[in-house]
């Protein structure tokens, strides 16, 4: 009942460690290994010397004082216990080969006594040439092969000391592994990450404990997040599932809920109602901190009760398990990544290798904007290298570049391309761009079906289409909606509606390209025709051959609608309506209606669903999913030679590894190590280096990222400081001052054509009510004034973003604005107030940054991180206002630079908004040079 | 199909460690020998029971008699002309009461084959 068994029947690492792998180094070649035949031992060892003077098997026999061995069944001699041909003695230290005098026949004979038996001398054997089985501390190499250099390099690099230690451990615990040697004590600091690793086992030894720490912390945090006395508002979703709405107040330093999270809702029971509980997943979060929880069980829900419910988090280890699994595959499965990538990722010195590919004539892709020079350069070099890093500073068209790369990779026909990113938002964005390059429809997955399904999908509500309306009505409604969306989307800030419209149009475009020719039933054909008309009107583009994109999402997220929903695997499965799939469809309908199936039907349903998913996934050219989803059992048997990871600087190394260990030969990591890295909750793990991304480590190892250099987001005045401070001045402007002109907006910018100022604030910081965060009342009051001025001048709420690094201040500003805002309360509610971190990867037309800290004796905390400052300064397209105390901030060298920059441009101001004056505030000397 | 090139890796061995290992190995060899000498005062009977038909060459089938089988014995055992680096031999093993031969390749410079070859050569000259 609990988790639905996402990963059932799935073994990590493609079967895990081979039983016959050398227990020291992991070599698995059957010709190279022998088994110790001592009944209490039976471990396998190889005949390579590795870093020791004796071979691994000889090392073991000597250290453990074991003396008998058996060959592998797939070795040239087959499964054979080595023993004296004459007396059956099995002591390998006594055995050797002799050969017959005239024929090439050899036998094993023991040195004592058989070799000295007189009678033997009369026979046809040449006893003078007894050849010992163990020679030069190694088994005879023609009997037990020495693993190739390649195999040895890829094996665990075990030292003599480690061998001694593990042999010692085996005396008390025969099943111990080398990893047990590394296990830190409870209070020990974990081993920190390093730049280079001897082998993937050492890599695993470092990262596995860090992932464990993070997992334990996450579990502890989430499971402690119980809330009691909740008031529930009941509803029923379109899929007839029960939905519970309740307010889940967010507190400082607590985890944010995200759609897809699982919660358990409980009711302890009363005189009339028995105790009840059900697990569900979050489908929606409103700005008012209201959570919509779709329940798994629809039976027995106490819908007539509204008060006294409790909720707790259902923690799932899936993502952490998949990271551990990926590291294991990386170590034990030689096919997990190519040899080149294996050594490269571990930091070994490998000679530069080029990928031999015919390069396309043009590097752009259909459906995407023209590429600029640095983007073309990036696409071109990436296609020729087995490993590349692309650094995309803010607004430089990272996603478009990635989509173009994926397009060309898919065109090379090397099999399916896997495209990942750490977050669902990033995956959706990229999937949308990739699908814009054109979709080549596949016979099985007729997207025409998806179009049809608008009638019973949630989308119809969005487009205000009634169920059972005609195709023509639908098309009209869509067009109308789109028009409405264009007119109103800004004002309403309904980005979702806009993307959904785009998504729908794309579905339409898919429809016109190529359906199941001649196979459609009349109704479908009619729809296609309608679509063609509509689409050519909306889009005006000719159909082009392209790729088919499948977007794979986590099971828990399957019920969460997304702008690229039509690309999702579960969506395509649900909406596949061919006759072969009618059985699946029937079961699906039954399941939707009843909420559950009989166990035999459920079994049938699951296997049909899996088969269909496979069919669709295999026929796609591109698979998009989050890094963690790449470890989904549904992809277990897929192989991807080419993998692109977007936002890779926001993923931990083991997370990045998940999509890589599916057979990668060509890796593209896209990101920006000058912006925020992965979020690590456990301080111990973060200190040990888990927060460093693979991208960053590769940069430190000397891999030079290809930098995209033209930014299309910021007003040139806004990009100047970030370019100089974070990108060595290389950032060029792809937008002109005129394109970012704020005509018609009456806002008191101190310098015309410089839509920026630093607003000097001297108000005191305070500790927030929870005691764990900060707030600053004067800054909050001035944020309200700035927002009001923007709104009065004609800016709409969705154009404004308020950024503050402290949760205490965030909550205070939201509260303050809605109570004291000079204009309609609703307007302020629509303004996004959030942390720097949650703005990463996004943009707003106007940004107001409230720094909060104003204490001369303390640090400036969060704002000390240059990467966070970079992100904060690069979100705005048209204008930015920073509120803070220069006296405090100037102590930090980078902030000192920023303040000096503003001052030099006469943008450091104070006083009332309608009468801003240059500030003469004195800066402090910066403490140390920022490197 | 894939080749990866490395800068040469130098493995540093701890000489103390090495010496200690060598000592233990020798001790184990000696102990094995000594124990056999004590254990088997009485010489064992010869139990080599080598089926003579093995020398007749593997071109004929040998089944049943003496429980002897030739496995994977196909062509003659002579090395290919031109002299490859390896020589094919038959390894004779016992599986319970059954005897079996398996083919193996031994490097030409192995003392085991060299003596045979030298003898053969000597016999040929006579
Ligand atoms: Zn053993
Ligand atoms: Zn080994
Ligand atoms: Zn013997």
PDB file of N, CA, C and O in Angstrom, chain A residues 51 63 67 85-87 89 91 93-94 99 102 104-106 111-113 120 125-126 129 137 142 153 157 164 338-340 343 349 351 353, chain B residues 2-7 9 13 17-18 21-22 24 28 31-33 36 43 46-48 50 90 92 94 99 102 104 112 115-116 119-120:
ATOM      1  N   UNK A  51      49.007  -3.966  -7.687  1.00  0.00           N
ATOM      2  CA  UNK A  51      50.075  -3.153  -7.099  1.00  0.00           C
ATOM      3  C   UNK A  51      50.944  -3.951  -6.138  1.00  0.00           C
ATOM      4  O   UNK A  51      51.636  -3.382  -5.315  1.00  0.00           O
ATOM      5  N   UNK A  63      48.138 -15.210   2.413  1.00  0.00           N
ATOM      6  CA  UNK A  63      47.642 -14.482   3.588  1.00  0.00           C
ATOM      7  C   UNK A  63      46.667 -15.320   4.409  1.00  0.00           C
ATOM      8  O   UNK A  63      46.646 -15.254   5.624  1.00  0.00           O
ATOM      9  N   UNK A  67      45.002 -23.449   0.517  1.00  0.00           N
ATOM     10  CA  UNK A  67      45.902 -24.122  -0.412  1.00  0.00           C
ATOM     11  C   UNK A  67      45.239 -24.776  -1.619  1.00  0.00           C
ATOM     12  O   UNK A  67      45.932 -25.358  -2.448  1.00  0.00           O
ATOM     13  N   UNK A  85      47.449 -35.701 -10.464  1.00  0.00           N
ATOM     14  CA  UNK A  85      46.825 -36.738 -11.289  1.00  0.00           C
ATOM     15  C   UNK A  85      46.990 -38.120 -10.669  1.00  0.00           C
ATOM     16  O   UNK A  85      46.161 -38.988 -10.812  1.00  0.00           O
ATOM     17  N   UNK A  86      48.054 -38.253  -9.930  1.00  0.00           N
ATOM     18  CA  UNK A  86      48.330 -39.572  -9.358  1.00  0.00           C
ATOM     19  C   UNK A  86      47.688 -39.792  -7.998  1.00  0.00           C
ATOM     20  O   UNK A  86      46.978 -40.753  -7.802  1.00  0.00           O
ATOM     21  N   UNK A  87      47.899 -38.834  -7.055  1.00  0.00           N
ATOM     22  CA  UNK A  87      47.439 -39.097  -5.700  1.00  0.00           C
ATOM     23  C   UNK A  87      46.269 -38.223  -5.283  1.00  0.00           C
ATOM     24  O   UNK A  87      45.698 -38.415  -4.218  1.00  0.00           O
ATOM     25  N   UNK A  89      46.358 -35.101  -4.481  1.00  0.00           N
ATOM     26  CA  UNK A  89      46.726 -34.009  -3.579  1.00  0.00           C
ATOM     27  C   UNK A  89      46.333 -32.675  -4.193  1.00  0.00           C
ATOM     28  O   UNK A  89      46.558 -32.427  -5.376  1.00  0.00           O
ATOM     29  N   UNK A  91      47.073 -29.542  -2.804  1.00  0.00           N
ATOM     30  CA  UNK A  91      47.863 -28.411  -2.317  1.00  0.00           C
ATOM     31  C   UNK A  91      48.600 -27.752  -3.485  1.00  0.00           C
ATOM     32  O   UNK A  91      49.555 -28.295  -4.034  1.00  0.00           O
ATOM     33  N   UNK A  93      50.597 -25.484  -3.660  1.00  0.00           N
ATOM     34  CA  UNK A  93      52.011 -25.139  -3.458  1.00  0.00           C
ATOM     35  C   UNK A  93      52.918 -26.325  -3.748  1.00  0.00           C
ATOM     36  O   UNK A  93      54.128 -26.205  -3.775  1.00  0.00           O
ATOM     37  N   UNK A  94      52.296 -27.496  -3.934  1.00  0.00           N
ATOM     38  CA  UNK A  94      53.068 -28.693  -4.233  1.00  0.00           C
ATOM     39  C   UNK A  94      52.908 -29.139  -5.676  1.00  0.00           C
ATOM     40  O   UNK A  94      53.624 -30.004  -6.152  1.00  0.00           O
ATOM     41  N   UNK A  99      55.187 -33.344 -18.549  1.00  0.00           N
ATOM     42  CA  UNK A  99      54.639 -33.736 -19.850  1.00  0.00           C
ATOM     43  C   UNK A  99      55.166 -35.108 -20.253  1.00  0.00           C
ATOM     44  O   UNK A  99      56.209 -35.552 -19.790  1.00  0.00           O
ATOM     45  N   UNK A 102      56.950 -38.062 -25.478  1.00  0.00           N
ATOM     46  CA  UNK A 102      56.846 -37.932 -26.927  1.00  0.00           C
ATOM     47  C   UNK A 102      55.627 -37.151 -27.410  1.00  0.00           C
ATOM     48  O   UNK A 102      55.622 -36.625 -28.499  1.00  0.00           O
ATOM     49  N   UNK A 104      52.352 -34.360 -26.797  1.00  0.00           N
ATOM     50  CA  UNK A 104      52.040 -33.146 -26.055  1.00  0.00           C
ATOM     51  C   UNK A 104      50.896 -33.377 -25.083  1.00  0.00           C
ATOM     52  O   UNK A 104      49.827 -32.799 -25.207  1.00  0.00           O
ATOM     53  N   UNK A 105      51.138 -34.249 -24.154  1.00  0.00           N
ATOM     54  CA  UNK A 105      50.147 -34.491 -23.114  1.00  0.00           C
ATOM     55  C   UNK A 105      50.770 -34.082 -21.802  1.00  0.00           C
ATOM     56  O   UNK A 105      51.918 -34.404 -21.536  1.00  0.00           O
ATOM     57  N   UNK A 106      50.025 -33.313 -21.009  1.00  0.00           N
ATOM     58  CA  UNK A 106      50.579 -32.888 -19.715  1.00  0.00           C
ATOM     59  C   UNK A 106      49.633 -33.274 -18.602  1.00  0.00           C
ATOM     60  O   UNK A 106      48.417 -33.374 -18.811  1.00  0.00           O
ATOM     61  N   UNK A 111      54.720 -32.559  -6.064  1.00  0.00           N
ATOM     62  CA  UNK A 111      56.172 -32.658  -5.932  1.00  0.00           C
ATOM     63  C   UNK A 111      56.553 -33.731  -4.927  1.00  0.00           C
ATOM     64  O   UNK A 111      57.579 -34.381  -5.025  1.00  0.00           O
ATOM     65  N   UNK A 112      55.711 -33.857  -3.967  1.00  0.00           N
ATOM     66  CA  UNK A 112      55.984 -34.815  -2.888  1.00  0.00           C
ATOM     67  C   UNK A 112      54.696 -35.544  -2.560  1.00  0.00           C
ATOM     68  O   UNK A 112      53.704 -34.871  -2.239  1.00  0.00           O
ATOM     69  N   UNK A 113      54.609 -36.819  -2.689  1.00  0.00           N
ATOM     70  CA  UNK A 113      55.703 -37.712  -3.067  1.00  0.00           C
ATOM     71  C   UNK A 113      55.732 -38.107  -4.544  1.00  0.00           C
ATOM     72  O   UNK A 113      56.725 -38.691  -4.982  1.00  0.00           O
ATOM     73  N   UNK A 120      57.350 -44.329 -11.517  1.00  0.00           N
ATOM     74  CA  UNK A 120      56.956 -43.343 -12.517  1.00  0.00           C
ATOM     75  C   UNK A 120      58.041 -43.143 -13.565  1.00  0.00           C
ATOM     76  O   UNK A 120      57.761 -42.834 -14.721  1.00  0.00           O
ATOM     77  N   UNK A 125      56.933 -40.423 -18.841  1.00  0.00           N
ATOM     78  CA  UNK A 125      56.883 -39.035 -18.390  1.00  0.00           C
ATOM     79  C   UNK A 125      58.260 -38.456 -18.178  1.00  0.00           C
ATOM     80  O   UNK A 125      59.161 -39.130 -17.729  1.00  0.00           O
ATOM     81  N   UNK A 126      58.369 -37.194 -18.466  1.00  0.00           N
ATOM     82  CA  UNK A 126      59.658 -36.524 -18.292  1.00  0.00           C
ATOM     83  C   UNK A 126      59.680 -35.800 -16.953  1.00  0.00           C
ATOM     84  O   UNK A 126      59.231 -34.672 -16.836  1.00  0.00           O
ATOM     85  N   UNK A 129      61.525 -32.231 -15.969  1.00  0.00           N
ATOM     86  CA  UNK A 129      61.001 -30.917 -16.317  1.00  0.00           C
ATOM     87  C   UNK A 129      59.697 -30.592 -15.607  1.00  0.00           C
ATOM     88  O   UNK A 129      58.760 -30.102 -16.193  1.00  0.00           O
ATOM     89  N   UNK A 137      55.505 -16.103  -7.879  1.00  0.00           N
ATOM     90  CA  UNK A 137      54.381 -15.572  -7.092  1.00  0.00           C
ATOM     91  C   UNK A 137      53.102 -15.359  -7.896  1.00  0.00           C
ATOM     92  O   UNK A 137      52.311 -14.447  -7.628  1.00  0.00           O
ATOM     93  N   UNK A 142      49.697 -19.396 -18.514  1.00  0.00           N
ATOM     94  CA  UNK A 142      48.936 -20.015 -19.615  1.00  0.00           C
ATOM     95  C   UNK A 142      47.768 -20.815 -19.072  1.00  0.00           C
ATOM     96  O   UNK A 142      46.829 -21.126 -19.779  1.00  0.00           O
ATOM     97  N   UNK A 153      43.664  -1.766 -15.489  1.00  0.00           N
ATOM     98  CA  UNK A 153      43.556  -0.335 -15.225  1.00  0.00           C
ATOM     99  C   UNK A 153      42.162   0.035 -14.751  1.00  0.00           C
ATOM    100  O   UNK A 153      41.956   0.975 -14.017  1.00  0.00           O
ATOM    101  N   UNK A 157      42.198  -0.515  -7.628  1.00  0.00           N
ATOM    102  CA  UNK A 157      43.648  -0.482  -7.394  1.00  0.00           C
ATOM    103  C   UNK A 157      43.919  -0.744  -5.918  1.00  0.00           C
ATOM    104  O   UNK A 157      44.090   0.159  -5.124  1.00  0.00           O
ATOM    105  N   UNK A 164      46.041  -6.902   3.281  1.00  0.00           N
ATOM    106  CA  UNK A 164      46.273  -7.429   4.623  1.00  0.00           C
ATOM    107  C   UNK A 164      45.099  -7.138   5.540  1.00  0.00           C
ATOM    108  O   UNK A 164      44.665  -7.995   6.308  1.00  0.00           O
ATOM    109  N   UNK A 338      32.241   4.117 -21.405  1.00  0.00           N
ATOM    110  CA  UNK A 338      33.387   3.714 -22.216  1.00  0.00           C
ATOM    111  C   UNK A 338      34.665   3.858 -21.409  1.00  0.00           C
ATOM    112  O   UNK A 338      34.705   4.602 -20.433  1.00  0.00           O
ATOM    113  N   UNK A 339      35.701   3.143 -21.818  1.00  0.00           N
ATOM    114  CA  UNK A 339      36.972   3.209 -21.109  1.00  0.00           C
ATOM    115  C   UNK A 339      37.493   4.630 -21.027  1.00  0.00           C
ATOM    116  O   UNK A 339      37.962   5.083 -19.983  1.00  0.00           O
ATOM    117  N   UNK A 340      37.363   5.349 -22.116  1.00  0.00           N
ATOM    118  CA  UNK A 340      37.863   6.720 -22.147  1.00  0.00           C
ATOM    119  C   UNK A 340      37.165   7.564 -21.091  1.00  0.00           C
ATOM    120  O   UNK A 340      37.807   8.257 -20.302  1.00  0.00           O
ATOM    121  N   UNK A 343      38.124   6.604 -17.372  1.00  0.00           N
ATOM    122  CA  UNK A 343      39.383   7.159 -16.871  1.00  0.00           C
ATOM    123  C   UNK A 343      39.331   8.675 -16.772  1.00  0.00           C
ATOM    124  O   UNK A 343      39.894   9.265 -15.852  1.00  0.00           O
ATOM    125  N   UNK A 349      45.132  10.585 -16.470  1.00  0.00           N
ATOM    126  CA  UNK A 349      45.606  11.288 -17.656  1.00  0.00           C
ATOM    127  C   UNK A 349      45.384  10.414 -18.880  1.00  0.00           C
ATOM    128  O   UNK A 349      45.955   9.351 -19.019  1.00  0.00           O
ATOM    129  N   UNK A 351      45.044  10.335 -23.147  1.00  0.00           N
ATOM    130  CA  UNK A 351      45.344  11.108 -24.353  1.00  0.00           C
ATOM    131  C   UNK A 351      44.051  11.603 -24.980  1.00  0.00           C
ATOM    132  O   UNK A 351      43.055  10.889 -25.022  1.00  0.00           O
ATOM    133  N   UNK A 353      41.066  12.329 -27.183  1.00  0.00           N
ATOM    134  CA  UNK A 353      40.455  11.518 -28.214  1.00  0.00           C
ATOM    135  C   UNK A 353      39.398  12.348 -28.942  1.00  0.00           C
ATOM    136  O   UNK A 353      38.733  13.163 -28.331  1.00  0.00           O
TER     137      UNK A 353
ATOM    138  N   UNK B   2      37.520   0.066 -29.034  1.00  0.00           N
ATOM    139  CA  UNK B   2      37.907   1.317 -28.410  1.00  0.00           C
ATOM    140  C   UNK B   2      39.289   1.197 -27.772  1.00  0.00           C
ATOM    141  O   UNK B   2      39.591   0.247 -27.080  1.00  0.00           O
ATOM    142  N   UNK B   3      40.109   2.182 -28.037  1.00  0.00           N
ATOM    143  CA  UNK B   3      41.433   2.174 -27.439  1.00  0.00           C
ATOM    144  C   UNK B   3      41.619   3.401 -26.572  1.00  0.00           C
ATOM    145  O   UNK B   3      41.238   4.497 -26.939  1.00  0.00           O
ATOM    146  N   UNK B   4      42.197   3.200 -25.424  1.00  0.00           N
ATOM    147  CA  UNK B   4      42.458   4.335 -24.553  1.00  0.00           C
ATOM    148  C   UNK B   4      43.950   4.373 -24.288  1.00  0.00           C
ATOM    149  O   UNK B   4      44.560   3.354 -24.012  1.00  0.00           O
ATOM    150  N   UNK B   5      44.524   5.507 -24.427  1.00  0.00           N
ATOM    151  CA  UNK B   5      45.976   5.604 -24.226  1.00  0.00           C
ATOM    152  C   UNK B   5      46.291   6.336 -22.931  1.00  0.00           C
ATOM    153  O   UNK B   5      45.697   7.344 -22.611  1.00  0.00           O
ATOM    154  N   UNK B   6      47.251   5.796 -22.238  1.00  0.00           N
ATOM    155  CA  UNK B   6      47.626   6.385 -20.959  1.00  0.00           C
ATOM    156  C   UNK B   6      49.071   6.790 -20.934  1.00  0.00           C
ATOM    157  O   UNK B   6      49.894   6.211 -21.620  1.00  0.00           O
ATOM    158  N   UNK B   7      49.332   7.706 -20.081  1.00  0.00           N
ATOM    159  CA  UNK B   7      50.728   7.904 -19.712  1.00  0.00           C
ATOM    160  C   UNK B   7      51.078   6.698 -18.832  1.00  0.00           C
ATOM    161  O   UNK B   7      50.252   6.194 -18.091  1.00  0.00           O
ATOM    162  N   UNK B   9      51.981   4.239 -16.108  1.00  0.00           N
ATOM    163  CA  UNK B   9      51.793   4.324 -14.665  1.00  0.00           C
ATOM    164  C   UNK B   9      52.920   3.569 -13.973  1.00  0.00           C
ATOM    165  O   UNK B   9      53.221   2.434 -14.324  1.00  0.00           O
ATOM    166  N   UNK B  13      56.321  -0.456  -5.318  1.00  0.00           N
ATOM    167  CA  UNK B  13      56.106  -1.550  -4.393  1.00  0.00           C
ATOM    168  C   UNK B  13      56.906  -1.271  -3.125  1.00  0.00           C
ATOM    169  O   UNK B  13      58.012  -0.752  -3.175  1.00  0.00           O
ATOM    170  N   UNK B  17      57.277  -4.840   2.394  1.00  0.00           N
ATOM    171  CA  UNK B  17      56.064  -5.607   2.168  1.00  0.00           C
ATOM    172  C   UNK B  17      56.372  -6.815   1.276  1.00  0.00           C
ATOM    173  O   UNK B  17      55.941  -7.939   1.528  1.00  0.00           O
ATOM    174  N   UNK B  18      57.152  -6.551   0.263  1.00  0.00           N
ATOM    175  CA  UNK B  18      57.492  -7.561  -0.708  1.00  0.00           C
ATOM    176  C   UNK B  18      58.314  -8.685  -0.075  1.00  0.00           C
ATOM    177  O   UNK B  18      58.041  -9.863  -0.272  1.00  0.00           O
ATOM    178  N   UNK B  21      56.174 -10.797   2.164  1.00  0.00           N
ATOM    179  CA  UNK B  21      55.309 -11.690   1.408  1.00  0.00           C
ATOM    180  C   UNK B  21      56.084 -12.902   0.908  1.00  0.00           C
ATOM    181  O   UNK B  21      55.639 -14.037   1.016  1.00  0.00           O
ATOM    182  N   UNK B  22      57.281 -12.633   0.401  1.00  0.00           N
ATOM    183  CA  UNK B  22      58.127 -13.697  -0.114  1.00  0.00           C
ATOM    184  C   UNK B  22      58.437 -14.705   1.001  1.00  0.00           C
ATOM    185  O   UNK B  22      58.407 -15.916   0.794  1.00  0.00           O
ATOM    186  N   UNK B  24      56.667 -15.365   3.695  1.00  0.00           N
ATOM    187  CA  UNK B  24      55.474 -16.148   4.022  1.00  0.00           C
ATOM    188  C   UNK B  24      55.197 -17.216   2.976  1.00  0.00           C
ATOM    189  O   UNK B  24      54.778 -18.326   3.297  1.00  0.00           O
ATOM    190  N   UNK B  28      55.171 -21.254   3.514  1.00  0.00           N
ATOM    191  CA  UNK B  28      54.002 -22.066   3.184  1.00  0.00           C
ATOM    192  C   UNK B  28      54.393 -23.239   2.284  1.00  0.00           C
ATOM    193  O   UNK B  28      53.921 -24.366   2.451  1.00  0.00           O
ATOM    194  N   UNK B  31      56.338 -25.728   4.465  1.00  0.00           N
ATOM    195  CA  UNK B  31      55.427 -26.403   5.377  1.00  0.00           C
ATOM    196  C   UNK B  31      54.625 -27.470   4.629  1.00  0.00           C
ATOM    197  O   UNK B  31      54.409 -28.560   5.121  1.00  0.00           O
ATOM    198  N   UNK B  32      54.217 -27.123   3.415  1.00  0.00           N
ATOM    199  CA  UNK B  32      53.457 -28.073   2.605  1.00  0.00           C
ATOM    200  C   UNK B  32      54.287 -29.327   2.314  1.00  0.00           C
ATOM    201  O   UNK B  32      53.816 -30.452   2.445  1.00  0.00           O
ATOM    202  N   UNK B  33      55.522 -29.077   1.923  1.00  0.00           N
ATOM    203  CA  UNK B  33      56.427 -30.184   1.624  1.00  0.00           C
ATOM    204  C   UNK B  33      56.645 -31.073   2.844  1.00  0.00           C
ATOM    205  O   UNK B  33      56.485 -32.284   2.777  1.00  0.00           O
ATOM    206  N   UNK B  36      53.797 -33.281   3.859  1.00  0.00           N
ATOM    207  CA  UNK B  36      53.614 -34.443   2.991  1.00  0.00           C
ATOM    208  C   UNK B  36      54.643 -35.523   3.303  1.00  0.00           C
ATOM    209  O   UNK B  36      54.333 -36.705   3.320  1.00  0.00           O
ATOM    210  N   UNK B  43      55.324 -44.952   0.598  1.00  0.00           N
ATOM    211  CA  UNK B  43      55.155 -44.435  -0.769  1.00  0.00           C
ATOM    212  C   UNK B  43      53.806 -44.856  -1.327  1.00  0.00           C
ATOM    213  O   UNK B  43      53.397 -45.990  -1.147  1.00  0.00           O
ATOM    214  N   UNK B  46      51.470 -46.477  -7.440  1.00  0.00           N
ATOM    215  CA  UNK B  46      51.362 -45.681  -8.648  1.00  0.00           C
ATOM    216  C   UNK B  46      49.951 -45.824  -9.207  1.00  0.00           C
ATOM    217  O   UNK B  46      49.428 -46.902  -9.357  1.00  0.00           O
ATOM    218  N   UNK B  47      49.339 -44.716  -9.444  1.00  0.00           N
ATOM    219  CA  UNK B  47      47.945 -44.728  -9.874  1.00  0.00           C
ATOM    220  C   UNK B  47      47.776 -43.825 -11.087  1.00  0.00           C
ATOM    221  O   UNK B  47      46.805 -43.118 -11.214  1.00  0.00           O
ATOM    222  N   UNK B  48      48.785 -43.855 -11.922  1.00  0.00           N
ATOM    223  CA  UNK B  48      48.747 -42.905 -13.025  1.00  0.00           C
ATOM    224  C   UNK B  48      47.772 -43.323 -14.113  1.00  0.00           C
ATOM    225  O   UNK B  48      47.209 -42.489 -14.804  1.00  0.00           O
ATOM    226  N   UNK B  50      47.433 -44.057 -17.082  1.00  0.00           N
ATOM    227  CA  UNK B  50      47.280 -43.210 -18.258  1.00  0.00           C
ATOM    228  C   UNK B  50      46.826 -44.057 -19.423  1.00  0.00           C
ATOM    229  O   UNK B  50      47.462 -45.037 -19.778  1.00  0.00           O
ATOM    230  N   UNK B  90      47.585 -31.361 -24.645  1.00  0.00           N
ATOM    231  CA  UNK B  90      46.398 -31.922 -23.995  1.00  0.00           C
ATOM    232  C   UNK B  90      46.687 -32.007 -22.509  1.00  0.00           C
ATOM    233  O   UNK B  90      47.715 -32.550 -22.111  1.00  0.00           O
ATOM    234  N   UNK B  92      45.695 -33.700 -19.176  1.00  0.00           N
ATOM    235  CA  UNK B  92      44.976 -34.896 -18.741  1.00  0.00           C
ATOM    236  C   UNK B  92      44.505 -34.702 -17.304  1.00  0.00           C
ATOM    237  O   UNK B  92      45.302 -34.404 -16.421  1.00  0.00           O
ATOM    238  N   UNK B  94      41.553 -35.976 -14.120  1.00  0.00           N
ATOM    239  CA  UNK B  94      40.601 -36.998 -13.680  1.00  0.00           C
ATOM    240  C   UNK B  94      39.330 -36.308 -13.219  1.00  0.00           C
ATOM    241  O   UNK B  94      39.382 -35.307 -12.513  1.00  0.00           O
ATOM    242  N   UNK B  99      38.624 -40.187 -16.907  1.00  0.00           N
ATOM    243  CA  UNK B  99      39.746 -39.360 -17.305  1.00  0.00           C
ATOM    244  C   UNK B  99      39.339 -38.529 -18.514  1.00  0.00           C
ATOM    245  O   UNK B  99      38.585 -38.986 -19.350  1.00  0.00           O
ATOM    246  N   UNK B 102      41.827 -32.062 -22.053  1.00  0.00           N
ATOM    247  CA  UNK B 102      41.355 -30.758 -22.532  1.00  0.00           C
ATOM    248  C   UNK B 102      42.523 -30.114 -23.251  1.00  0.00           C
ATOM    249  O   UNK B 102      43.668 -30.253 -22.836  1.00  0.00           O
ATOM    250  N   UNK B 104      44.908 -27.126 -24.407  1.00  0.00           N
ATOM    251  CA  UNK B 104      45.386 -25.848 -23.878  1.00  0.00           C
ATOM    252  C   UNK B 104      46.497 -25.365 -24.798  1.00  0.00           C
ATOM    253  O   UNK B 104      47.108 -26.147 -25.500  1.00  0.00           O
ATOM    254  N   UNK B 112      58.176 -26.781 -20.147  1.00  0.00           N
ATOM    255  CA  UNK B 112      57.389 -27.997 -20.307  1.00  0.00           C
ATOM    256  C   UNK B 112      57.383 -28.489 -21.752  1.00  0.00           C
ATOM    257  O   UNK B 112      57.547 -29.666 -22.015  1.00  0.00           O
ATOM    258  N   UNK B 115      61.308 -29.198 -23.409  1.00  0.00           N
ATOM    259  CA  UNK B 115      61.981 -30.489 -23.221  1.00  0.00           C
ATOM    260  C   UNK B 115      61.422 -31.516 -24.192  1.00  0.00           C
ATOM    261  O   UNK B 115      62.153 -32.282 -24.798  1.00  0.00           O
ATOM    262  N   UNK B 116      60.107 -31.497 -24.349  1.00  0.00           N
ATOM    263  CA  UNK B 116      59.495 -32.447 -25.266  1.00  0.00           C
ATOM    264  C   UNK B 116      60.023 -32.255 -26.675  1.00  0.00           C
ATOM    265  O   UNK B 116      60.377 -33.202 -27.362  1.00  0.00           O
ATOM    266  N   UNK B 119      63.590 -33.362 -27.121  1.00  0.00           N
ATOM    267  CA  UNK B 119      63.690 -34.826 -27.195  1.00  0.00           C
ATOM    268  C   UNK B 119      63.268 -35.312 -28.565  1.00  0.00           C
ATOM    269  O   UNK B 119      63.887 -36.171 -29.162  1.00  0.00           O
ATOM    270  N   UNK B 120      62.168 -34.744 -29.012  1.00  0.00           N
ATOM    271  CA  UNK B 120      61.667 -35.153 -30.318  1.00  0.00           C
ATOM    272  C   UNK B 120      62.722 -34.908 -31.389  1.00  0.00           C
ATOM    273  O   UNK B 120      62.991 -35.761 -32.221  1.00  0.00           O
TER     274      UNK B 120
END
